Amino acid sequence: MINVTQPYLPPLDEFTPYLEQIWKNKWLTNNGPFHQQFEAALCEYLGVPYISVFSNGTLALLTALQALEIQGEVITTPYSFVATAHSLLWNNITPVFIDVDPIFGNLNPLNIEAAITYKTTAILPVHVYGNPCNHKQIEIIAKKHHLKLIYDAAHSFGVKENGVSICNYGDVSILSFHATKVFNTFEGGAIVCHTKEMKQHIDDLKNFGFRNETTVIAAGINAKMNEVQAAFGLLQLKYIDQAIAKRKHIAELYTKELSEIKGIRLIIQNSKRITQNYSYFPIFISEQEFGKSRDQVYEELKQHGIYARRYFYPLISDFPMYSQLPSATKENLPNAHVLAQEVLCLPMYPDIDMNEVERVISIIKI
Ligand SMILES: *Cc1c(COP(=O)(O)O)cnc(C)c1O
């Protein structure tokens, strides 16, 4: 059996010294020594000024929206993991879906302005599969209309453009360190921001709103990362470059074998400016040209014990808590609907055997 992904784990014996240290410290959470070291190490690795780590990415999203005091309506994408829009609903904010570009599946900046109303306070785009959004265009529009800009960068750990982390754009960016992501701390997440003051505010919010022993500045939440996760993250950082290099190798084999097939489209990110993380390997199957539907290919792979995943199908806008929104119609989101019908993410993780990758390819080719 092969799954779409498998979490990357460093050698277990290398983790025991960290655990011994935690047992010695008897400091398990609340900005402990590993938490502090991990934040410093992440700033350095990612090349970002300030980061606050969280117990998971969804809590980071929820807290980011609180930190920026977002309310009313937020313009976002239907083509993402459901947590993107859920973070809005949990904050009593109305998501306004706009269509994505037909190639990468990222929010199309050309659709933003028409969706802005007097209630709009922010834009929440996603760098889908780790491919950078058109952040220049999006930023121009956000500035022009005085909107906050929050990037869901859950897929984008380590992604750079011209050597600059993609997490440096917008007011804040959110990362996820969930087991299924490129970089994991079992569960985990982070908010990247630009000022010391904002980091302080976010740090307070993730700890119930405590500024100090007796002062509570807001109705905060408990979203702190614990010492075991932080220590594990420090160890994971030693292996991340190696893990991404292995992913690249797999992506190259898929690309070589699948790029010439009629009816199968790959996302070819050939911009030399982009440092990729190869987080996913999506293919898009046109039933008309390929002769089989995406779902047929999905089922065939399954019969061979290969569990590819339809990221992202169904669209967020088709889930019951969103489908009644005026922006959730199929007419409003034509490109997103096509992508959701055609996409299949193939198995992609550092420890996959190359023979297994060959097997996936040969089943698709039959
Ligand atoms: C994984 C993911 C999240 C949620 O992160 P968790 O750490 O699992 O809570 C949010 N947005 C996107 C796009 C994701 O892929």
Short mmCIF file of C-alpha atoms and ligand atoms in Angstrom, two decimals:
data_model
loop_
_atom_site.label_atom_id
_atom_site.label_comp_id
_atom_site.label_asym_id
_atom_site.label_seq_id
_atom_site.Cartn_x
_atom_site.Cartn_y
_atom_site.Cartn_z
CA MET A 1 0.00 0.00 0.00
CA ILE A 2 1.26 3.47 -0.88
CA ASN A 3 -0.27 6.64 0.50
CA VAL A 4 -0.17 10.08 -1.05
CA THR A 5 2.24 11.05 1.68
CA GLN A 6 4.14 9.68 4.63
CA PRO A 7 5.52 11.86 7.41
CA TYR A 8 9.24 12.44 7.40
CA LEU A 9 10.85 11.29 10.67
CA PRO A 10 14.49 11.76 11.71
CA PRO A 11 16.38 8.85 13.37
CA LEU A 12 14.70 8.13 16.71
CA ASP A 13 17.96 7.83 18.66
CA GLU A 14 18.81 11.41 17.72
CA PHE A 15 15.65 12.59 19.41
CA THR A 16 16.24 10.95 22.81
CA PRO A 17 18.85 13.52 23.97
CA TYR A 18 16.26 16.26 23.40
CA LEU A 19 13.74 14.36 25.52
CA GLU A 20 16.34 13.85 28.26
CA GLN A 21 16.91 17.59 28.26
CA ILE A 22 13.17 18.27 28.62
CA TRP A 23 13.00 15.81 31.52
CA LYS A 24 15.89 17.67 33.15
CA ASN A 25 14.40 21.12 32.50
CA LYS A 26 10.93 20.16 33.71
CA TRP A 27 9.72 22.98 31.46
CA LEU A 28 7.11 21.46 29.16
CA THR A 29 5.40 24.44 27.55
CA ASN A 30 4.91 28.24 27.82
CA ASN A 31 7.83 29.62 25.84
CA GLY A 32 10.39 27.11 27.13
CA PRO A 33 14.03 26.91 25.99
CA PHE A 34 13.32 24.67 22.97
CA HIS A 35 10.41 26.92 21.94
CA GLN A 36 12.75 29.92 21.98
CA GLN A 37 15.53 28.08 20.13
CA PHE A 38 13.09 26.77 17.55
CA GLU A 39 11.69 30.22 16.77
CA ALA A 40 15.22 31.60 16.37
CA ALA A 41 16.25 28.67 14.17
CA LEU A 42 13.14 29.06 11.98
CA CYS A 43 13.76 32.79 11.46
CA GLU A 44 17.25 31.94 10.35
CA TYR A 45 16.30 28.99 8.12
CA LEU A 46 13.33 30.67 6.47
CA GLY A 47 14.86 34.13 6.32
CA VAL A 48 11.98 35.89 8.08
CA PRO A 49 12.16 38.65 10.72
CA TYR A 50 9.66 37.38 13.34
CA ILE A 51 7.90 34.09 13.85
CA SER A 52 5.57 32.77 16.52
CA VAL A 53 5.09 29.00 16.64
CA PHE A 54 1.72 27.38 17.34
CA SER A 55 0.32 23.99 18.28
CA ASN A 56 -1.15 23.72 14.77
CA GLY A 57 -1.70 25.73 11.60
CA THR A 58 -5.44 26.21 12.07
CA LEU A 59 -4.97 27.89 15.45
CA ALA A 60 -2.30 30.07 13.82
CA LEU A 61 -4.86 31.11 11.17
CA LEU A 62 -7.54 31.82 13.78
CA THR A 63 -5.13 33.85 15.88
CA ALA A 64 -3.76 35.81 12.91
CA LEU A 65 -7.28 36.98 12.06
CA GLN A 66 -7.77 38.04 15.69
CA ALA A 67 -4.39 39.78 15.84
CA LEU A 68 -5.29 41.90 12.80
CA GLU A 69 -8.85 42.45 14.07
CA ILE A 70 -10.39 41.19 10.86
CA GLN A 71 -14.18 41.26 10.60
CA GLY A 72 -16.97 41.59 8.04
CA GLU A 73 -16.03 39.99 4.71
CA VAL A 74 -12.76 38.45 3.57
CA ILE A 75 -11.94 37.62 -0.05
CA THR A 76 -10.52 34.13 -0.35
CA THR A 77 -10.19 31.03 -2.51
CA PRO A 78 -12.46 27.98 -2.79
CA TYR A 79 -9.49 25.90 -3.98
CA SER A 80 -7.75 25.05 -0.71
CA PHE A 81 -7.92 22.88 2.35
CA VAL A 82 -11.10 23.57 4.28
CA ALA A 83 -9.25 25.14 7.24
CA THR A 84 -8.62 28.29 5.19
CA ALA A 85 -12.32 29.21 5.11
CA HIS A 86 -13.16 27.59 8.46
CA SER A 87 -10.81 30.06 10.15
CA LEU A 88 -13.08 32.83 8.86
CA LEU A 89 -16.32 31.21 10.00
CA TRP A 90 -14.87 30.56 13.46
CA ASN A 91 -14.18 34.28 13.69
CA ASN A 92 -17.69 35.13 12.52
CA ILE A 93 -16.31 36.51 9.24
CA THR A 94 -18.04 35.91 5.89
CA PRO A 95 -15.84 34.32 3.23
CA VAL A 96 -16.25 35.78 -0.25
CA PHE A 97 -14.98 33.28 -2.80
CA ILE A 98 -13.42 34.39 -6.06
CA ASP A 99 -12.09 32.27 -8.91
CA VAL A 100 -8.53 31.03 -9.25
CA ASP A 101 -6.16 31.01 -12.19
CA PRO A 102 -6.55 27.88 -14.34
CA ILE A 103 -2.87 26.86 -14.24
CA PHE A 104 -1.62 27.03 -10.63
CA GLY A 105 -4.98 27.25 -8.87
CA ASN A 106 -3.97 30.38 -6.97
CA LEU A 107 -6.32 33.31 -6.32
CA ASN A 108 -6.57 35.36 -9.50
CA PRO A 109 -5.84 39.02 -8.62
CA LEU A 110 -7.99 40.15 -11.57
CA ASN A 111 -11.09 38.93 -9.72
CA ILE A 112 -10.43 40.71 -6.43
CA GLU A 113 -11.67 44.23 -7.04
CA ALA A 114 -15.11 43.21 -8.28
CA ALA A 115 -15.64 41.31 -5.01
CA ILE A 116 -14.78 44.20 -2.69
CA THR A 117 -17.73 45.71 -0.76
CA TYR A 118 -17.90 48.20 2.11
CA LYS A 119 -17.69 45.21 4.46
CA THR A 120 -14.42 43.85 3.02
CA THR A 121 -11.52 44.04 5.47
CA ALA A 122 -8.93 41.59 4.16
CA ILE A 123 -7.73 39.19 1.48
CA LEU A 124 -6.76 35.61 2.40
CA PRO A 125 -4.93 33.92 -0.49
CA VAL A 126 -3.22 30.51 -0.43
CA HIS A 127 0.07 29.64 -2.14
CA VAL A 128 -1.45 26.40 -3.42
CA TYR A 129 0.99 23.44 -3.61
CA GLY A 130 3.71 25.89 -2.58
CA ASN A 131 3.55 27.84 -5.85
CA PRO A 132 3.73 31.57 -5.00
CA CYS A 133 0.64 33.68 -5.64
CA ASN A 134 0.92 36.79 -7.75
CA HIS A 135 1.73 38.67 -4.57
CA LYS A 136 2.81 41.88 -6.33
CA GLN A 137 -0.59 42.37 -7.92
CA ILE A 138 -2.44 41.30 -4.79
CA GLU A 139 -0.45 43.72 -2.65
CA ILE A 140 -1.17 46.66 -4.98
CA ILE A 141 -4.92 45.97 -4.68
CA ALA A 142 -4.75 45.46 -0.90
CA LYS A 143 -2.91 48.77 -0.45
CA LYS A 144 -5.26 50.64 -2.76
CA HIS A 145 -8.34 49.50 -0.82
CA HIS A 146 -6.73 49.51 2.66
CA LEU A 147 -7.25 45.78 3.09
CA LYS A 148 -5.17 43.52 5.31
CA LEU A 149 -3.38 40.68 3.59
CA ILE A 150 -3.04 37.28 5.23
CA TYR A 151 -1.32 34.49 3.34
CA ASP A 152 -2.13 30.89 4.07
CA ALA A 153 1.36 29.56 3.39
CA ALA A 154 0.64 26.11 4.83
CA HIS A 155 2.16 24.48 1.70
CA SER A 156 5.07 26.86 1.38
CA PHE A 157 7.71 25.97 3.95
CA GLY A 158 11.08 26.94 2.50
CA VAL A 159 9.68 28.37 -0.74
CA LYS A 160 11.61 31.39 -1.94
CA GLU A 161 11.36 33.89 -4.74
CA ASN A 162 14.63 35.53 -5.79
CA GLY A 163 16.06 34.12 -2.58
CA VAL A 164 13.41 35.81 -0.42
CA SER A 165 11.00 33.70 1.64
CA ILE A 166 7.48 33.80 0.26
CA CYS A 167 6.36 34.17 3.89
CA ASN A 168 7.66 37.74 3.94
CA TYR A 169 4.72 39.02 1.89
CA GLY A 170 1.44 40.34 3.25
CA ASP A 171 0.77 41.48 6.81
CA VAL A 172 1.25 37.95 8.09
CA SER A 173 1.77 34.45 6.69
CA ILE A 174 0.65 31.21 8.25
CA LEU A 175 2.58 27.95 8.15
CA SER A 176 1.49 24.43 9.04
CA PHE A 177 3.84 21.78 10.45
CA HIS A 178 1.21 19.04 10.31
CA ALA A 179 2.44 15.46 9.83
CA THR A 180 1.44 15.54 6.15
CA LYS A 181 3.33 18.74 5.31
CA VAL A 182 6.87 19.14 3.93
CA PHE A 183 8.15 20.04 7.38
CA ASN A 184 6.44 18.53 10.41
CA THR A 185 6.50 18.73 14.19
CA PHE A 186 3.77 15.99 14.41
CA GLU A 187 1.29 18.88 14.58
CA GLY A 188 2.33 22.49 14.56
CA GLY A 189 2.11 25.83 12.87
CA ALA A 190 3.41 29.38 12.88
CA ILE A 191 2.67 32.99 12.08
CA VAL A 192 5.32 35.06 10.34
CA CYS A 193 5.05 38.83 10.88
CA HIS A 194 7.06 41.99 10.34
CA THR A 195 7.35 43.77 13.67
CA LYS A 196 8.38 43.02 17.23
CA GLU A 197 5.12 44.58 18.45
CA MET A 198 2.98 42.31 16.27
CA LYS A 199 4.94 39.25 17.41
CA GLN A 200 4.39 40.29 21.03
CA HIS A 201 0.68 40.71 20.37
CA ILE A 202 0.45 37.30 18.68
CA ASP A 203 2.46 35.68 21.51
CA ASP A 204 0.03 37.18 24.03
CA LEU A 205 -3.01 35.98 22.07
CA LYS A 206 -1.76 32.40 21.84
CA ASN A 207 -1.39 32.37 25.66
CA PHE A 208 -4.92 33.41 26.74
CA GLY A 209 -4.08 37.08 26.18
CA PHE A 210 -1.63 37.26 29.10
CA ARG A 211 0.86 40.13 28.77
CA ASN A 212 2.26 39.45 32.23
CA GLU A 213 1.24 37.75 35.45
CA THR A 214 -1.69 40.09 36.13
CA THR A 215 -2.53 41.70 32.79
CA VAL A 216 -4.78 40.14 30.16
CA ILE A 217 -4.91 42.25 26.98
CA ALA A 218 -7.56 40.33 25.01
CA ALA A 219 -9.71 37.21 24.96
CA GLY A 220 -6.82 35.02 23.84
CA ILE A 221 -6.68 31.31 23.26
CA ASN A 222 -4.36 28.48 24.17
CA ALA A 223 -2.45 27.75 20.98
CA LYS A 224 1.07 27.38 22.29
CA MET A 225 3.55 24.89 20.89
CA ASN A 226 4.93 22.55 23.56
CA GLU A 227 8.58 21.69 24.20
CA VAL A 228 8.42 18.20 22.66
CA GLN A 229 7.12 19.64 19.38
CA ALA A 230 9.67 22.47 19.42
CA ALA A 231 12.59 20.14 20.17
CA PHE A 232 11.42 17.82 17.42
CA GLY A 233 11.24 20.78 15.04
CA LEU A 234 14.85 21.68 15.83
CA LEU A 235 15.92 18.15 14.91
CA GLN A 236 13.74 18.14 11.79
CA LEU A 237 15.45 21.32 10.59
CA LYS A 238 18.72 19.37 10.32
CA TYR A 239 17.09 17.09 7.76
CA ILE A 240 14.78 19.38 5.84
CA ASP A 241 17.16 20.21 2.97
CA GLN A 242 17.86 16.53 2.46
CA ALA A 243 14.13 15.75 2.53
CA ILE A 244 13.32 18.43 -0.06
CA ALA A 245 16.18 17.21 -2.29
CA LYS A 246 14.62 13.72 -2.28
CA ARG A 247 11.24 15.19 -3.18
CA LYS A 248 12.83 17.04 -6.08
CA HIS A 249 14.26 13.79 -7.40
CA ILE A 250 10.79 12.19 -7.31
CA ALA A 251 9.17 15.20 -8.96
CA GLU A 252 11.74 15.00 -11.76
CA LEU A 253 10.93 11.36 -12.45
CA TYR A 254 7.16 12.03 -12.50
CA THR A 255 7.71 15.02 -14.79
CA LYS A 256 9.92 13.09 -17.19
CA GLU A 257 7.45 10.21 -17.48
CA LEU A 258 4.13 12.05 -17.45
CA SER A 259 4.70 15.37 -19.20
CA GLU A 260 4.20 14.07 -22.73
CA ILE A 261 0.91 12.26 -22.17
CA LYS A 262 -2.11 13.63 -23.99
CA GLY A 263 -4.82 14.66 -21.56
CA ILE A 264 -2.52 14.94 -18.54
CA ARG A 265 -1.34 18.36 -17.48
CA LEU A 266 1.38 18.96 -14.91
CA ILE A 267 2.20 22.18 -13.14
CA ILE A 268 5.59 23.04 -14.55
CA GLN A 269 7.15 25.67 -12.33
CA ASN A 270 10.05 26.61 -14.56
CA SER A 271 10.70 30.07 -13.20
CA LYS A 272 14.34 30.11 -12.12
CA ARG A 273 13.43 32.74 -9.54
CA ILE A 274 11.48 30.21 -7.48
CA THR A 275 13.05 27.86 -4.94
CA GLN A 276 10.45 25.10 -4.72
CA ASN A 277 9.69 22.67 -1.90
CA TYR A 278 8.02 19.94 -4.01
CA SER A 279 5.32 19.57 -1.39
CA TYR A 280 2.78 17.93 -3.72
CA PHE A 281 2.73 16.40 -7.17
CA PRO A 282 -0.66 17.28 -8.68
CA ILE A 283 -1.64 16.11 -12.15
CA PHE A 284 -4.74 17.31 -14.01
CA ILE A 285 -6.61 14.76 -16.09
CA SER A 286 -8.85 15.89 -18.91
CA GLU A 287 -11.37 13.10 -19.42
CA GLN A 288 -12.04 14.14 -23.00
CA GLU A 289 -8.40 14.03 -24.07
CA PHE A 290 -7.09 11.27 -21.82
CA GLY A 291 -10.05 8.95 -22.40
CA LYS A 292 -10.48 8.28 -18.68
CA SER A 293 -11.79 10.52 -15.95
CA ARG A 294 -9.76 11.59 -12.96
CA ASP A 295 -11.99 9.42 -10.79
CA GLN A 296 -11.35 6.37 -12.96
CA VAL A 297 -7.61 6.84 -12.59
CA TYR A 298 -8.05 7.43 -8.86
CA GLU A 299 -10.00 4.15 -8.53
CA GLU A 300 -7.54 2.16 -10.64
CA LEU A 301 -4.64 3.32 -8.50
CA LYS A 302 -6.62 2.39 -5.41
CA GLN A 303 -7.19 -1.11 -6.73
CA HIS A 304 -3.40 -1.41 -6.90
CA GLY A 305 -3.06 -0.23 -3.29
CA ILE A 306 -2.03 3.30 -4.26
CA TYR A 307 -3.93 6.02 -2.42
CA ALA A 308 -3.61 9.20 -4.47
CA ARG A 309 -5.67 12.14 -3.18
CA ARG A 310 -7.97 14.64 -4.84
CA TYR A 311 -6.55 17.86 -3.40
CA PHE A 312 -8.76 19.93 -3.69
CA TYR A 313 -12.04 18.21 -4.26
CA PRO A 314 -14.73 19.01 -3.28
CA LEU A 315 -14.19 22.75 -3.40
CA ILE A 316 -14.60 24.51 -0.05
CA SER A 317 -17.49 26.47 -1.57
CA ASP A 318 -19.40 23.20 -2.08
CA PHE A 319 -19.39 22.18 1.58
CA PRO A 320 -22.77 22.73 3.26
CA MET A 321 -21.67 25.59 5.55
CA TYR A 322 -20.53 27.59 2.49
CA SER A 323 -22.69 26.48 -0.43
CA GLN A 324 -25.49 28.98 0.27
CA LEU A 325 -23.17 32.00 0.08
CA PRO A 326 -23.76 34.24 -2.95
CA SER A 327 -20.11 33.82 -3.99
CA ALA A 328 -20.22 30.00 -3.83
CA THR A 329 -21.90 29.41 -7.18
CA LYS A 330 -20.35 27.38 -9.96
CA GLU A 331 -20.78 30.33 -12.35
CA ASN A 332 -18.63 32.47 -10.08
CA LEU A 333 -15.89 29.84 -9.81
CA PRO A 334 -15.47 28.15 -13.21
CA ASN A 335 -11.70 27.54 -13.10
CA ALA A 336 -11.82 26.19 -9.56
CA HIS A 337 -14.52 23.72 -10.65
CA VAL A 338 -12.45 22.43 -13.55
CA LEU A 339 -9.36 21.99 -11.35
CA ALA A 340 -11.37 20.19 -8.67
CA GLN A 341 -12.73 17.78 -11.31
CA GLU A 342 -9.33 17.09 -12.88
CA VAL A 343 -6.81 17.10 -10.06
CA LEU A 344 -5.07 14.09 -8.59
CA CYS A 345 -2.12 14.39 -6.21
CA LEU A 346 0.30 11.52 -6.67
CA PRO A 347 2.31 9.89 -3.86
CA MET A 348 5.17 12.19 -2.91
CA TYR A 349 7.36 11.81 0.16
CA PRO A 350 11.09 11.55 0.80
CA ASP A 351 11.17 7.85 1.71
CA ILE A 352 9.14 6.55 -1.23
CA ASP A 353 10.95 3.84 -3.18
CA MET A 354 11.71 4.88 -6.76
CA ASN A 355 10.33 1.53 -7.93
CA GLU A 356 7.05 2.48 -6.34
CA VAL A 357 7.07 5.78 -8.20
CA GLU A 358 7.66 3.80 -11.42
CA ARG A 359 4.72 1.56 -10.52
CA VAL A 360 2.42 4.58 -10.03
CA ILE A 361 3.53 5.93 -13.41
CA SER A 362 3.00 2.64 -15.21
CA ILE A 363 -0.54 2.25 -13.83
CA ILE A 364 -1.43 5.75 -15.02
CA LYS A 365 0.04 5.00 -18.44
CA ILE A 366 -1.91 1.77 -19.05
C1 LIG B 1 -2.81 21.85 6.34
C2 LIG B 1 -3.44 23.13 5.98
C3 LIG B 1 -3.98 23.99 6.96
C4 LIG B 1 -4.17 23.59 8.40
O1 LIG B 1 -3.03 23.31 9.08
P1 LIG B 1 -3.09 22.34 10.35
O2 LIG B 1 -1.68 22.47 10.89
O3 LIG B 1 -3.40 20.96 9.86
O4 LIG B 1 -4.10 22.87 11.28
C5 LIG B 1 -4.46 25.22 6.55
N1 LIG B 1 -4.44 25.59 5.26
C6 LIG B 1 -3.96 24.79 4.30
C7 LIG B 1 -3.94 25.28 2.89
C8 LIG B 1 -3.47 23.52 4.61
O5 LIG B 1 -3.03 22.71 3.64
#
